[in-house]
Tab-separated table of C-alpha atoms and ligand atoms in Angstrom:
chain	number	residue	atom	x	y	z
A	1	MET	CA	-20.206	-6.855	-3.006
A	2	GLY	CA	-19.683	-10.089	-4.977
A	3	VAL	CA	-20.121	-13.732	-3.987
A	4	MET	CA	-16.440	-14.160	-3.101
A	5	GLU	CA	-16.599	-11.321	-0.596
A	6	SER	CA	-19.728	-12.545	1.122
A	7	VAL	CA	-19.386	-16.377	1.140
A	8	GLU	CA	-16.567	-18.400	2.707
A	9	LEU	CA	-15.173	-20.588	-0.101
A	10	PRO	CA	-14.075	-24.223	0.453
A	11	LYS	CA	-10.374	-24.383	1.336
A	12	PRO	CA	-9.011	-25.839	-1.964
A	13	LEU	CA	-10.987	-23.299	-3.992
A	14	LYS	CA	-9.851	-20.460	-1.742
A	15	PHE	CA	-6.236	-21.574	-2.132
A	16	VAL	CA	-6.463	-21.465	-5.948
A	17	PHE	CA	-8.294	-18.130	-6.066
A	18	ASN	CA	-5.903	-16.530	-3.591
A	19	TRP	CA	-2.872	-17.935	-5.404
A	20	GLY	CA	-4.141	-16.421	-8.655
A	21	ARG	CA	-4.913	-13.056	-7.063
A	22	LYS	CA	-1.563	-12.951	-5.285
A	23	TYR	CA	0.435	-13.310	-8.508
A	24	SER	CA	-1.637	-11.028	-10.720
A	25	LEU	CA	-1.767	-7.734	-8.892
A	26	TRP	CA	-2.578	-5.020	-11.405
A	27	ALA	CA	-1.038	-1.924	-9.916
A	28	PHE	CA	-2.259	1.613	-10.330
A	29	ASN	CA	0.614	3.924	-9.549
A	30	PHE	CA	-0.118	7.205	-7.886
A	31	GLY	CA	3.326	8.833	-7.921
A	32	LEU	CA	3.253	12.259	-6.331
A	33	ALA	CA	6.850	13.178	-5.469
A	34	CYS	CA	10.365	11.817	-4.948
A	35	CYS	CA	9.219	8.421	-3.600
A	36	ALA	CA	7.751	7.750	-7.052
A	37	ILE	CA	11.327	7.560	-8.375
A	38	GLU	CA	11.988	4.712	-5.929
A	39	PHE	CA	8.768	3.078	-7.138
A	40	ILE	CA	10.022	3.344	-10.727
A	41	ALA	CA	13.400	1.919	-9.649
A	42	ALA	CA	11.570	-1.022	-8.052
A	43	SER	CA	9.833	-1.731	-11.362
A	44	THR	CA	12.946	-1.671	-13.556
A	45	ALA	CA	15.529	-4.361	-14.319
A	46	ARG	CA	17.537	-4.406	-11.093
A	47	HIS	CA	14.642	-4.916	-8.655
A	48	ASP	CA	11.939	-5.866	-11.156
A	49	PHE	CA	8.747	-6.301	-9.160
A	50	ILE	CA	7.047	-7.683	-12.276
A	51	ARG	CA	8.774	-11.002	-11.465
A	52	LEU	CA	6.626	-11.071	-8.313
A	53	GLY	CA	3.499	-10.881	-10.427
A	54	VAL	CA	2.885	-7.158	-9.967
A	55	ILE	CA	1.815	-5.642	-13.260
A	56	PRO	CA	2.277	-1.853	-13.311
A	57	PHE	CA	0.294	-1.278	-16.504
A	58	ALA	CA	-3.311	-1.033	-15.300
A	59	HIS	CA	-5.092	1.145	-17.857
A	60	GLY	CA	-7.063	2.861	-15.164
A	61	PRO	CA	-8.528	2.345	-11.711
A	62	ARG	CA	-11.278	0.034	-12.981
A	63	GLN	CA	-8.681	-2.494	-14.148
A	64	ALA	CA	-6.505	-2.212	-11.020
A	65	ASP	CA	-6.589	-4.032	-7.708
A	66	LEU	CA	-3.522	-2.459	-6.091
A	67	LEU	CA	-3.085	1.263	-5.548
A	68	MET	CA	0.429	2.361	-4.687
A	69	VAL	CA	0.645	5.871	-3.320
A	70	SER	CA	4.180	7.189	-3.351
A	71	GLY	CA	4.903	10.801	-2.476
A	72	THR	CA	3.402	13.866	-0.878
A	73	LEU	CA	-0.369	14.002	-0.950
A	74	THR	CA	-1.773	17.520	-0.863
A	75	ASP	CA	-5.254	18.500	0.261
A	76	LYS	CA	-5.946	19.623	-3.294
A	77	MET	CA	-5.058	16.204	-4.710
A	78	ALA	CA	-6.802	14.200	-1.957
A	79	PRO	CA	-10.318	14.205	-3.537
A	80	ALA	CA	-8.843	12.908	-6.814
A	81	ILE	CA	-7.165	9.941	-5.131
A	82	LYS	CA	-10.335	9.168	-3.168
A	83	ARG	CA	-12.315	9.160	-6.391
A	84	LEU	CA	-9.815	6.868	-8.141
A	85	TYR	CA	-9.839	4.494	-5.153
A	86	ASP	CA	-13.639	4.388	-5.187
A	87	GLU	CA	-13.529	3.424	-8.876
A	88	MET	CA	-11.372	0.362	-8.198
A	89	PRO	CA	-13.289	-2.928	-7.858
A	90	GLU	CA	-13.123	-5.028	-4.675
A	91	PRO	CA	-11.035	-6.778	-3.500
A	92	LYS	CA	-8.560	-3.882	-3.674
A	93	TYR	CA	-5.407	-3.065	-1.785
A	94	VAL	CA	-3.415	0.045	-0.967
A	95	ILE	CA	0.309	0.361	-0.302
A	96	SER	CA	1.343	3.648	1.274
A	97	PHE	CA	4.967	4.062	0.251
A	98	GLY	CA	7.143	6.523	2.141
A	99	SER	CA	6.795	8.990	4.999
A	100	CYS	CA	4.841	11.567	3.021
A	101	ALA	CA	2.147	9.083	2.007
A	102	ASN	CA	2.120	7.626	5.536
A	103	CYS	CA	1.810	10.824	7.541
A	104	GLY	CA	2.898	13.933	5.625
A	105	GLY	CA	6.614	13.206	6.088
A	106	PRO	CA	8.906	16.255	6.299
A	107	TYR	CA	5.894	18.402	5.362
A	108	TRP	CA	3.782	17.214	8.282
A	109	ASP	CA	3.224	20.819	9.475
A	110	SER	CA	2.454	22.287	6.041
A	111	TYR	CA	-0.942	23.946	5.636
A	112	SER	CA	-1.544	22.157	2.320
A	113	VAL	CA	-0.321	18.593	2.941
A	114	THR	CA	-2.668	15.731	3.914
A	115	LYS	CA	-1.286	14.030	7.024
A	116	GLY	CA	-1.335	10.571	5.553
A	117	VAL	CA	-3.257	8.921	2.747
A	118	ASP	CA	-5.002	6.821	5.429
A	119	GLN	CA	-6.990	9.943	6.318
A	120	ILE	CA	-9.045	9.424	3.158
A	121	ILE	CA	-8.673	5.763	2.071
A	122	PRO	CA	-7.874	2.537	3.982
A	123	VAL	CA	-4.234	1.456	3.773
A	124	ASP	CA	-3.186	-2.227	3.749
A	125	VAL	CA	0.603	-1.867	3.885
A	126	TYR	CA	2.677	0.988	5.267
A	127	VAL	CA	6.281	1.242	4.076
A	128	PRO	CA	8.120	3.878	6.141
A	129	GLY	CA	11.209	5.788	4.995
A	130	CYS	CA	12.199	9.037	3.312
A	131	PRO	CA	12.575	7.732	0.738
A	132	PRO	CA	12.258	3.997	1.372
A	133	ARG	CA	14.571	1.941	-0.808
A	134	PRO	CA	13.118	-0.130	-3.676
A	135	GLU	CA	13.872	-3.248	-1.602
A	136	ALA	CA	11.482	-1.921	1.046
A	137	LEU	CA	8.724	-1.778	-1.574
A	138	LEU	CA	9.531	-5.369	-2.552
A	139	ASP	CA	9.231	-6.336	1.144
A	140	GLY	CA	5.873	-4.553	1.275
A	141	ILE	CA	4.636	-6.353	-1.842
A	142	ILE	CA	5.749	-9.752	-0.500
A	143	ALA	CA	4.035	-9.039	2.849
A	144	LEU	CA	0.851	-8.141	0.963
A	145	GLN	CA	1.077	-11.298	-1.156
A	146	ASP	CA	1.485	-13.441	1.981
A	147	ARG	CA	-1.617	-11.750	3.355
A	148	ILE	CA	-3.587	-12.399	0.143
A	149	GLN	CA	-2.558	-16.079	0.060
A	150	ASN	CA	-4.083	-16.722	3.483
A	151	GLU	CA	-6.941	-14.285	3.187
A	152	SER	CA	-10.611	-14.898	3.792
A	153	LEU	CA	-12.466	-12.206	1.851
A	154	PRO	CA	-15.578	-12.154	4.090
A	155	GLN	CA	-13.280	-11.613	7.087
A	156	ARG	CA	-11.384	-8.903	5.241
A	157	MET	CA	-14.614	-7.087	4.448
A	158	ALA	CA	-15.588	-7.296	8.127
A	159	GLU	CA	-12.274	-6.068	9.555
A	160	ARG	CA	-9.129	-4.615	8.008
A	161	ARG	CA	-5.793	-5.379	9.650
A	162	PRO	CA	-3.077	-3.219	8.065
A	163	ILE	CA	0.532	-4.351	7.839
A	164	ILE	CA	3.407	-2.106	8.742
A	165	LEU	CA	7.042	-2.802	7.904
A	166	GLY	CA	8.905	-2.001	11.116
A	167	THR	CA	12.277	-0.263	11.222
A	168	ASP	CA	13.419	-3.545	12.860
A	169	GLY	CA	12.813	-5.278	9.507
A	170	GLN	CA	9.818	-7.180	10.912
A	171	VAL	CA	6.303	-7.255	9.501
A	172	HIS	CA	3.646	-6.223	12.038
A	173	GLU	CA	-0.059	-6.838	11.594
A	174	LEU	CA	-2.093	-4.373	13.632
A	175	SER	CA	-5.528	-2.869	14.009
A	176	VAL	CA	-6.212	0.248	11.906
A	177	ALA	CA	-5.678	2.649	14.847
A	178	GLU	CA	-2.511	0.857	16.004
A	179	ALA	CA	-1.094	0.818	12.458
A	180	GLN	CA	-1.751	4.539	12.036
A	181	GLU	CA	-0.019	5.249	15.322
A	182	ALA	CA	2.911	2.921	14.521
A	183	SER	CA	3.383	4.418	11.050
A	184	ARG	CA	3.460	7.915	12.524
A	185	ALA	CA	5.982	6.818	15.167
A	186	ALA	CA	8.228	5.164	12.537
A	187	ASP	CA	8.013	8.198	10.304
A	188	ALA	CA	8.664	10.630	13.169
A	189	GLU	CA	11.967	8.779	13.581
A	190	VAL	CA	12.692	9.158	9.869
A	191	ARG	CA	11.729	12.850	10.016
A	192	ARG	CA	14.113	13.500	12.890
A	193	GLU	CA	16.908	11.944	10.833
A	194	VAL	CA	16.012	14.046	7.756
A	195	GLU	CA	15.782	17.259	9.780
A	196	GLY	CA	19.042	16.424	11.570
A	197	ALA	CA	20.800	15.836	8.227
A	198	ALA	CA	19.466	19.153	6.871
A	199	ARG	CA	20.995	21.152	9.730
B	1	SF4	S1	8.917	10.667	1.966
B	1	SF4	FE1	10.767	11.845	1.494
B	1	SF4	S2	11.448	11.022	-0.468
B	1	SF4	FE2	9.301	10.387	-0.209
B	1	SF4	S3	8.094	11.973	-1.221
B	1	SF4	FE3	8.285	12.553	0.927
B	1	SF4	S4	10.068	13.916	0.984
B	1	SF4	FE4	10.153	12.799	-0.954
């Protein structure tokens, strides 16, 4: 752990550091299935998350501070993502994008699918949907940036408070257990819609 994570900085210094971190998020994309296409759409000209200061060209996990997991995580792939996450330096953030990454999505009862990336790494922002639209990812990024701007790193290291984008369009900040439960509830709703549409 570095100095910034263990010592509370003076307010003006914290403001400048947080402002810099907020607008220079080097993203490591972990695209696993269809949601990754929405991620790509969010990075291209129409939605263009680079204008928000998110740089999707991290050469590897050691240069990244934002991991975006989009798609279906299988038990076979889970150790690889855990290893990549462990290689990222602190302070690091995780966006779980889409029902599959949040809780297994339509494959929640599959023998080979991990029931949410939060089973193996801590998630900062949950974006529900199957698939969520690129705008939802932009909302998730903006919510994360607001969090970073006002963040105290020692407090963050002591307690994580994930954010979940509600189906009501609101941003909710919850405890880890509450966020896991809320993301599963939101995605159960999405799953019912997907299963209903498939019939
Ligand atoms: S949440 Fe839906 S769109 Fe996204 S990866 Fe899973 S099945 Fe595909």
